[in-house]
Amino acid sequence: MDNFIYYAPTRVIFGRGTENEVGTAVRREGGSRVFLVYGGGSAVKSGLLARVEKSLKESGLDFMSFGGVKPNPTAEHAEEGREMAEAFGADFILGIGGGSVIDTAKAIAHGVANPGIPLWEFWSKVRPVTKSTPVGAVLTIAAAGSEMSDSAVLTFESRGFKGGLSTDFNRCRFAVMNPELLFTVPKYQLAAGVTDIMMHTMERYFIPEIECDMTDEIAEGLLRSVVKNGRLILEDPNNYNAMAEVMWCSSLSHNGITECGRGKDFSVHKFGHALSALYDYTHGATLAAVWRSWAEYLYRDEPKRFARYARNVWGVTENEDLAAAEEGIRRTVAYFREIGMPTCIEELGVTPTEEELERLSEMASGGKKLTLTRIKPVRYPEIREIFAGAVRKK
Ligand code: NZQ
Ligand code: ZN
């Protein structure tokens, strides 16, 4: 087991009706002027925004609302929010939505605490974040895990860049999680969310074998649970218990618990972010589209790990490691297909041209500079090969 620091300071307020406790939660964190961030309208339509505003009023808090965050949120929009929040004198930023909204809230929080510094300086790692404004979340979709993660992902449209910023200043002070708020999420988004949760766990699991049994058991249990309950919520999106399980998996998949002693990789995410930056596809779906090609490229170099995954997550009974690994990959891809996710890039809706494949590979390799995966070095030429292998299903 490698050395590690586990830090997950977010207060989780979980269950039915918890959105009515938001005012108290903000007060507990010392907020008095709250900047509310929400998305394209689901929180307005469901009445959630109004309920949150009522809770803030009842706690005697001033607030200003800022909507219009779109999936794959842009830095340009976050900069607009940051200006409004500064003018309002916000001392607490509250995201009501999914990863896109919460990440925008985090970006606004950094902006407000660091007047005059463009967000790009933080995301391009020119400048570290050394202070921020407190952020809280009311989660409305189980997927990105932003409610407990140290990350915030933005698209800088003018630069054709999508990428994450990791810092403990991205940790939400609290996350309000009522599974009932997720009953209205469209099925495609539910399935993309399940895929993203799986991938956050797998990006910490598929690294070279290190004896790390407790962490592996947590990861495998999480994967079995999200696979099983993912099926149930797609059959019946009003199944409270199944939704609650998936929602809790979302947070645990990305709060660091499944990397203790093992670390993380996040190479599949690099491929996915490139696809979203170029074509604006749903995050979870981009991951499903490239995963088969990624896994097929790597499993022969780490057959034991892939075989353990196959046996403990999918119940594969093959004795021989390579055969078990292959069956595990097949079952994963079959599951993506079953829940309505793409299993190749064409199923996302595009056949990339040669030029686009180059552009995608350039983005995923950070301008041909990065080496991906902990299994073996995957640089620009290999990244291009994996992308090319992901275009069409086998
Ligand atoms: O905008 P509204 O109207 O709210 O609609 C949203 C949006 O269209 C809808 N939705 C959300 N809750 C709903 C609902 N519709 C009906 N009822 C509800 N209760 O779902 C759509 C997707 O929302 P979004 O916030 O984009 O989903 P998700 O949580 O998957 O977030 C994706 C973003 O998070 C980033 C992704 O790259 C992407 O930009 N990620 C953030 C991470 C982090 N901060 O730690 C890690 C992830 O790996 C990921 O990269
Ligand atoms: Zn993700």
Tab-separated table of C-alpha atoms in Angstrom, residues 7-170:
chain	number	residue	atom	x	y	z
A	7	TYR	CA	-9.245	14.288	2.926
A	8	ALA	CA	-12.995	14.434	2.346
A	9	PRO	CA	-14.279	17.369	4.391
A	10	THR	CA	-17.723	17.780	2.774
A	11	ARG	CA	-20.717	17.532	5.125
A	12	VAL	CA	-23.197	15.222	3.402
A	13	ILE	CA	-26.850	15.987	4.144
A	14	PHE	CA	-28.639	13.041	2.589
A	15	GLY	CA	-32.290	12.049	2.175
A	16	ARG	CA	-35.855	13.164	1.559
A	17	GLY	CA	-36.660	16.848	2.088
A	18	THR	CA	-33.057	17.845	2.820
A	19	GLU	CA	-33.163	20.758	0.362
A	20	ASN	CA	-35.242	22.551	2.991
A	21	GLU	CA	-32.199	22.544	5.284
A	22	VAL	CA	-30.012	24.556	2.914
A	23	GLY	CA	-30.472	27.844	4.779
A	24	THR	CA	-29.289	26.263	8.036
A	25	ALA	CA	-26.357	24.620	6.262
A	26	VAL	CA	-25.172	27.942	4.756
A	27	ARG	CA	-25.527	29.680	8.125
A	28	ARG	CA	-23.440	26.963	9.766
A	29	GLU	CA	-20.654	27.763	7.304
A	30	GLY	CA	-20.873	31.481	8.080
A	31	GLY	CA	-22.423	32.586	4.758
A	32	SER	CA	-24.686	35.639	4.651
A	33	ARG	CA	-24.835	36.735	0.973
A	34	VAL	CA	-25.444	33.699	-1.184
A	35	PHE	CA	-24.870	33.518	-4.934
A	36	LEU	CA	-27.099	30.755	-6.370
A	37	VAL	CA	-25.940	29.020	-9.539
A	38	TYR	CA	-28.216	26.774	-11.611
A	39	GLY	CA	-28.493	25.294	-15.088
A	40	GLY	CA	-30.764	25.348	-18.098
A	41	GLY	CA	-34.080	25.211	-16.293
A	42	SER	CA	-34.710	21.833	-14.642
A	43	ALA	CA	-34.320	23.335	-11.150
A	44	VAL	CA	-36.812	26.094	-12.013
A	45	LYS	CA	-39.328	23.706	-13.572
A	46	SER	CA	-39.276	21.276	-10.659
A	47	GLY	CA	-39.768	24.063	-8.119
A	48	LEU	CA	-36.427	23.198	-6.462
A	49	LEU	CA	-34.955	26.674	-6.952
A	50	ALA	CA	-38.011	28.227	-5.273
A	51	ARG	CA	-37.748	25.786	-2.333
A	52	VAL	CA	-34.061	26.572	-1.874
A	53	GLU	CA	-34.739	30.319	-2.033
A	54	LYS	CA	-37.469	29.899	0.604
A	55	SER	CA	-35.072	28.049	2.880
A	56	LEU	CA	-32.462	30.821	2.486
A	57	LYS	CA	-35.085	33.506	3.227
A	58	GLU	CA	-36.252	31.661	6.320
A	59	SER	CA	-32.665	31.661	7.558
A	60	GLY	CA	-32.472	35.420	6.981
A	61	LEU	CA	-29.920	35.169	4.149
A	62	ASP	CA	-29.617	37.537	1.177
A	63	PHE	CA	-29.209	35.924	-2.194
A	64	MET	CA	-28.874	36.492	-5.939
A	65	SER	CA	-29.600	33.834	-8.595
A	66	PHE	CA	-27.590	33.126	-11.744
A	67	GLY	CA	-28.883	30.532	-14.230
A	68	GLY	CA	-27.961	29.326	-17.693
A	69	VAL	CA	-25.087	26.953	-16.971
A	70	LYS	CA	-24.968	24.454	-19.811
A	71	PRO	CA	-23.563	20.918	-19.828
A	72	ASN	CA	-19.799	21.045	-20.520
A	73	PRO	CA	-19.865	24.467	-18.839
A	74	THR	CA	-17.765	27.278	-20.217
A	75	ALA	CA	-15.236	29.486	-18.471
A	76	GLU	CA	-16.684	32.428	-20.381
A	77	HIS	CA	-20.048	31.914	-18.642
A	78	ALA	CA	-18.367	31.384	-15.276
A	79	GLU	CA	-16.530	34.715	-15.746
A	80	GLU	CA	-19.935	36.408	-16.229
A	81	GLY	CA	-21.162	34.825	-13.015
A	82	ARG	CA	-18.038	35.855	-11.198
A	83	GLU	CA	-18.588	39.524	-12.142
A	84	MET	CA	-22.183	39.398	-10.897
A	85	ALA	CA	-21.198	37.617	-7.695
A	86	GLU	CA	-18.468	40.191	-7.015
A	87	ALA	CA	-20.866	43.093	-7.611
A	88	PHE	CA	-23.371	41.443	-5.261
A	89	GLY	CA	-20.710	40.986	-2.580
A	90	ALA	CA	-21.252	37.227	-2.359
A	91	ASP	CA	-19.609	35.411	0.535
A	92	PHE	CA	-21.041	31.963	-0.266
A	93	ILE	CA	-21.601	30.261	-3.638
A	94	LEU	CA	-24.327	27.606	-3.890
A	95	GLY	CA	-24.641	25.311	-6.917
A	96	ILE	CA	-28.040	23.706	-7.577
A	97	GLY	CA	-27.567	21.048	-10.227
A	98	GLY	CA	-25.023	18.515	-11.458
A	99	GLY	CA	-21.330	18.610	-12.228
A	100	SER	CA	-21.673	21.451	-14.719
A	101	VAL	CA	-23.387	23.747	-12.242
A	102	ILE	CA	-21.254	22.792	-9.240
A	103	ASP	CA	-18.036	23.233	-11.251
A	104	THR	CA	-19.223	26.662	-12.393
A	105	ALA	CA	-19.993	27.511	-8.762
A	106	LYS	CA	-16.446	26.451	-7.784
A	107	ALA	CA	-14.960	28.592	-10.582
A	108	ILE	CA	-17.020	31.596	-9.504
A	109	ALA	CA	-15.855	31.022	-5.925
A	110	HIS	CA	-12.184	31.160	-6.981
A	111	GLY	CA	-12.882	34.226	-9.123
A	112	VAL	CA	-14.623	36.141	-6.331
A	113	ALA	CA	-11.785	35.451	-3.879
A	114	ASN	CA	-9.125	36.470	-6.412
A	115	PRO	CA	-10.290	39.721	-8.063
A	116	GLY	CA	-8.706	40.540	-11.396
A	117	ILE	CA	-7.171	37.105	-11.974
A	118	PRO	CA	-8.580	35.363	-15.071
A	119	LEU	CA	-9.828	31.814	-14.413
A	120	TRP	CA	-7.498	30.576	-17.164
A	121	GLU	CA	-4.505	31.265	-14.936
A	122	PHE	CA	-5.790	28.669	-12.473
A	123	TRP	CA	-6.898	26.103	-15.067
A	124	SER	CA	-3.659	26.410	-17.065
A	125	LYS	CA	-1.754	25.879	-13.787
A	126	VAL	CA	0.141	29.145	-14.232
A	127	ARG	CA	-1.065	30.114	-10.760
A	128	PRO	CA	-2.104	27.865	-7.871
A	129	VAL	CA	-5.360	28.541	-6.039
A	130	THR	CA	-4.395	29.784	-2.584
A	131	LYS	CA	-7.774	31.085	-1.434
A	132	SER	CA	-11.400	30.776	-2.417
A	133	THR	CA	-14.987	31.469	-1.345
A	134	PRO	CA	-16.964	28.698	0.389
A	135	VAL	CA	-19.127	26.578	-1.906
A	136	GLY	CA	-22.088	24.307	-1.206
A	137	ALA	CA	-24.103	22.036	-3.493
A	138	VAL	CA	-27.669	20.840	-3.889
A	139	LEU	CA	-27.183	17.833	-6.137
A	140	THR	CA	-29.773	17.026	-8.808
A	141	ILE	CA	-28.031	14.286	-10.857
A	142	ALA	CA	-25.744	11.402	-9.847
A	143	ALA	CA	-22.727	11.447	-12.142
A	144	ALA	CA	-19.717	13.731	-11.889
A	145	GLY	CA	-19.122	13.412	-8.153
A	146	SER	CA	-18.240	17.108	-8.011
A	147	GLU	CA	-20.229	17.385	-4.767
A	148	MET	CA	-17.324	15.744	-2.898
A	149	SER	CA	-14.411	15.906	-5.351
A	150	ASP	CA	-11.393	18.217	-5.379
A	151	SER	CA	-11.939	18.929	-9.049
A	152	ALA	CA	-13.732	21.411	-11.314
A	153	VAL	CA	-13.904	20.945	-15.075
A	154	LEU	CA	-14.395	23.856	-17.480
A	155	THR	CA	-14.343	24.354	-21.238
A	156	PHE	CA	-12.433	27.424	-22.427
A	157	GLU	CA	-14.245	27.844	-25.737
A	158	SER	CA	-11.888	30.451	-27.131
A	159	ARG	CA	-8.950	28.063	-26.570
A	160	GLY	CA	-10.674	24.819	-27.614
A	161	PHE	CA	-9.715	23.357	-24.228
A	162	LYS	CA	-11.649	21.265	-21.739
A	163	GLY	CA	-9.914	20.247	-18.547
A	164	GLY	CA	-10.001	19.976	-14.798
A	165	LEU	CA	-8.437	21.900	-11.953
A	166	SER	CA	-7.670	19.871	-8.836
A	167	THR	CA	-7.283	21.626	-5.501
A	168	ASP	CA	-8.672	21.154	-2.027
A	169	PHE	CA	-10.245	24.618	-2.479
A	170	ASN	CA	-12.684	22.774	-4.774
